[in-house]
Structure formats: C-alpha cells, structure tokens
Backbone as numpy.savetxt, mean C-alpha at the origin, in Angstrom:
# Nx Ny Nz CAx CAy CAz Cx Cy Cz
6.53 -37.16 20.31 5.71 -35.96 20.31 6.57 -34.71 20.31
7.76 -34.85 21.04 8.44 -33.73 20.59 9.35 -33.07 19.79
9.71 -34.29 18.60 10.46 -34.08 17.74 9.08 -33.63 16.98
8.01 -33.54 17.20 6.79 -33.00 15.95 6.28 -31.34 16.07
7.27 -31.16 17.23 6.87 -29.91 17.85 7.90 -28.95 16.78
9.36 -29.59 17.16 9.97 -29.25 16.48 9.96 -28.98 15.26
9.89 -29.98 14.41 9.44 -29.85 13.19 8.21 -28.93 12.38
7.42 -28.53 13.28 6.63 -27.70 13.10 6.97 -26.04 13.35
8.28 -26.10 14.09 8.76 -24.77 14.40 9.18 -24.11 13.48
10.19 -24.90 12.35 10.35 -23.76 10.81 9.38 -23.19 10.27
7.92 -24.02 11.05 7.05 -23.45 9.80 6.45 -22.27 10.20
6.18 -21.72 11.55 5.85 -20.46 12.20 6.06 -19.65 11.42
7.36 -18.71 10.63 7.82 -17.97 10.35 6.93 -17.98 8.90
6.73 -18.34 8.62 6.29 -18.73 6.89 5.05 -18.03 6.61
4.20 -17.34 7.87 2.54 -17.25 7.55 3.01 -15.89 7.82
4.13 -15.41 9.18 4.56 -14.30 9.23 4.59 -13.16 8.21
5.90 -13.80 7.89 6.37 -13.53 6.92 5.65 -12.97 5.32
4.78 -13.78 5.49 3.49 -13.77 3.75 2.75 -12.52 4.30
2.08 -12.15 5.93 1.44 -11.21 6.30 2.15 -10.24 6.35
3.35 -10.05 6.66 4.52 -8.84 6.19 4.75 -8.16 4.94
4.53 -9.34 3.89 5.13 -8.80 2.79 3.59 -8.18 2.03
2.61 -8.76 2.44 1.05 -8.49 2.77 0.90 -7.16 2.67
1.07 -6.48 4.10 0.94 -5.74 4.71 2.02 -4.17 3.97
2.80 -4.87 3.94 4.35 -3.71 2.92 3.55 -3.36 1.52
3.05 -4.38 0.46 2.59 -4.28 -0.48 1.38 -3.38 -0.43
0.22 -3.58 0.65 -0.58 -2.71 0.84 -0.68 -1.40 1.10
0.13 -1.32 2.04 0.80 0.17 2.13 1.25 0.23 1.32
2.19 0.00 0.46 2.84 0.90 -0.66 1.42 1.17 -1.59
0.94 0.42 -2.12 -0.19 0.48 -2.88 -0.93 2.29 -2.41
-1.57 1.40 -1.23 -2.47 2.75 -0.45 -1.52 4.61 -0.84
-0.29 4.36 -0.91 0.31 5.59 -0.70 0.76 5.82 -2.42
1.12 4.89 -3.10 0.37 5.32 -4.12 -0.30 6.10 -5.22
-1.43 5.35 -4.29 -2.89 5.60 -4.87 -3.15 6.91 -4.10
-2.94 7.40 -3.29 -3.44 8.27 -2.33 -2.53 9.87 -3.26
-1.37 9.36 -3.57 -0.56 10.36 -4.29 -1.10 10.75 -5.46
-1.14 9.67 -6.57 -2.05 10.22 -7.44 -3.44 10.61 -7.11
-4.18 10.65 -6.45 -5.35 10.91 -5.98 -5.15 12.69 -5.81
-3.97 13.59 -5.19 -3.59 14.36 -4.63 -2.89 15.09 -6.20
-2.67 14.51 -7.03 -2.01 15.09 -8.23 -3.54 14.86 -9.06
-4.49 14.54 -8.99 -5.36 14.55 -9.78 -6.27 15.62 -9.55
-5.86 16.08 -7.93 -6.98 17.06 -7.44 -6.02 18.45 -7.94
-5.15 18.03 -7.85 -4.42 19.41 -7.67 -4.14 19.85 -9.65
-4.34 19.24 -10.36 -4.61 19.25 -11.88 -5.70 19.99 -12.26
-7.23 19.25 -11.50 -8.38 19.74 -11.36 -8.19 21.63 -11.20
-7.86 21.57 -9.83 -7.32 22.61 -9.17 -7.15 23.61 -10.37
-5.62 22.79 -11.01 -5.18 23.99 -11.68 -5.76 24.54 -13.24
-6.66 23.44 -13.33 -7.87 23.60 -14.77 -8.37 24.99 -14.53
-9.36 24.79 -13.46 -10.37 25.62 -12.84 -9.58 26.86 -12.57
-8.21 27.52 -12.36 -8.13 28.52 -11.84 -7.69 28.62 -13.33
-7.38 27.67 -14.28 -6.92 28.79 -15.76 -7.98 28.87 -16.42
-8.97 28.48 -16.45 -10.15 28.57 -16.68 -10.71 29.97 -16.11
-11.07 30.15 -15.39 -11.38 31.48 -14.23 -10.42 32.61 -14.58
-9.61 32.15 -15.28 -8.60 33.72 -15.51 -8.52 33.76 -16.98
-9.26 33.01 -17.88 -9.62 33.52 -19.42 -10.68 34.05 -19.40
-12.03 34.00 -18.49 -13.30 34.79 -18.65 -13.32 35.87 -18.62
C-alpha cells in the first residue's frame, strides 16, 4: 500500500501544473482583449472628435 502512495506522488504535480498554464493563458488572453477593447474606444473617441471639428 505504500509503494502505491508513492507512485501516485509524480502525478500531483501534473493537474497543477495544466491549471497554471490554464490560468497564465487566461490572463494573458483577458489583457489582451481588454487592450484592444481600450484602442477601439479610444479610435471611436478619436472619429467623433474629427468629426465634430469638420461641422
């Protein structure tokens, strides 16, 4: 029984590890997306004020 304990101990790290790289990928994603989100407003932004200064 306790060499099965053992043997089961490399595998801990393995689910870790997948939720880490999980978690890294998501955040990068989120930040991103959040950046262009912030360059799309600020485009908008700058439509509307050249717009407003040809009328």
């Amino acid at each position: 029984m306790q060499g099965w304990g053992v043997a089961l101990l490399p595998a801990v790290p393995a689910p870790l590890s997948v939720l880490g790289a999980a978690l890294l990928v998501g955040g990068s994603v989120r930040r991103q997306t959040s950046a262009h989100i912030l360059q799309v407003i600020e485009m908008q932004k700058s439509e509307d004020r050249a717009r407003s200064g040809k009328k």
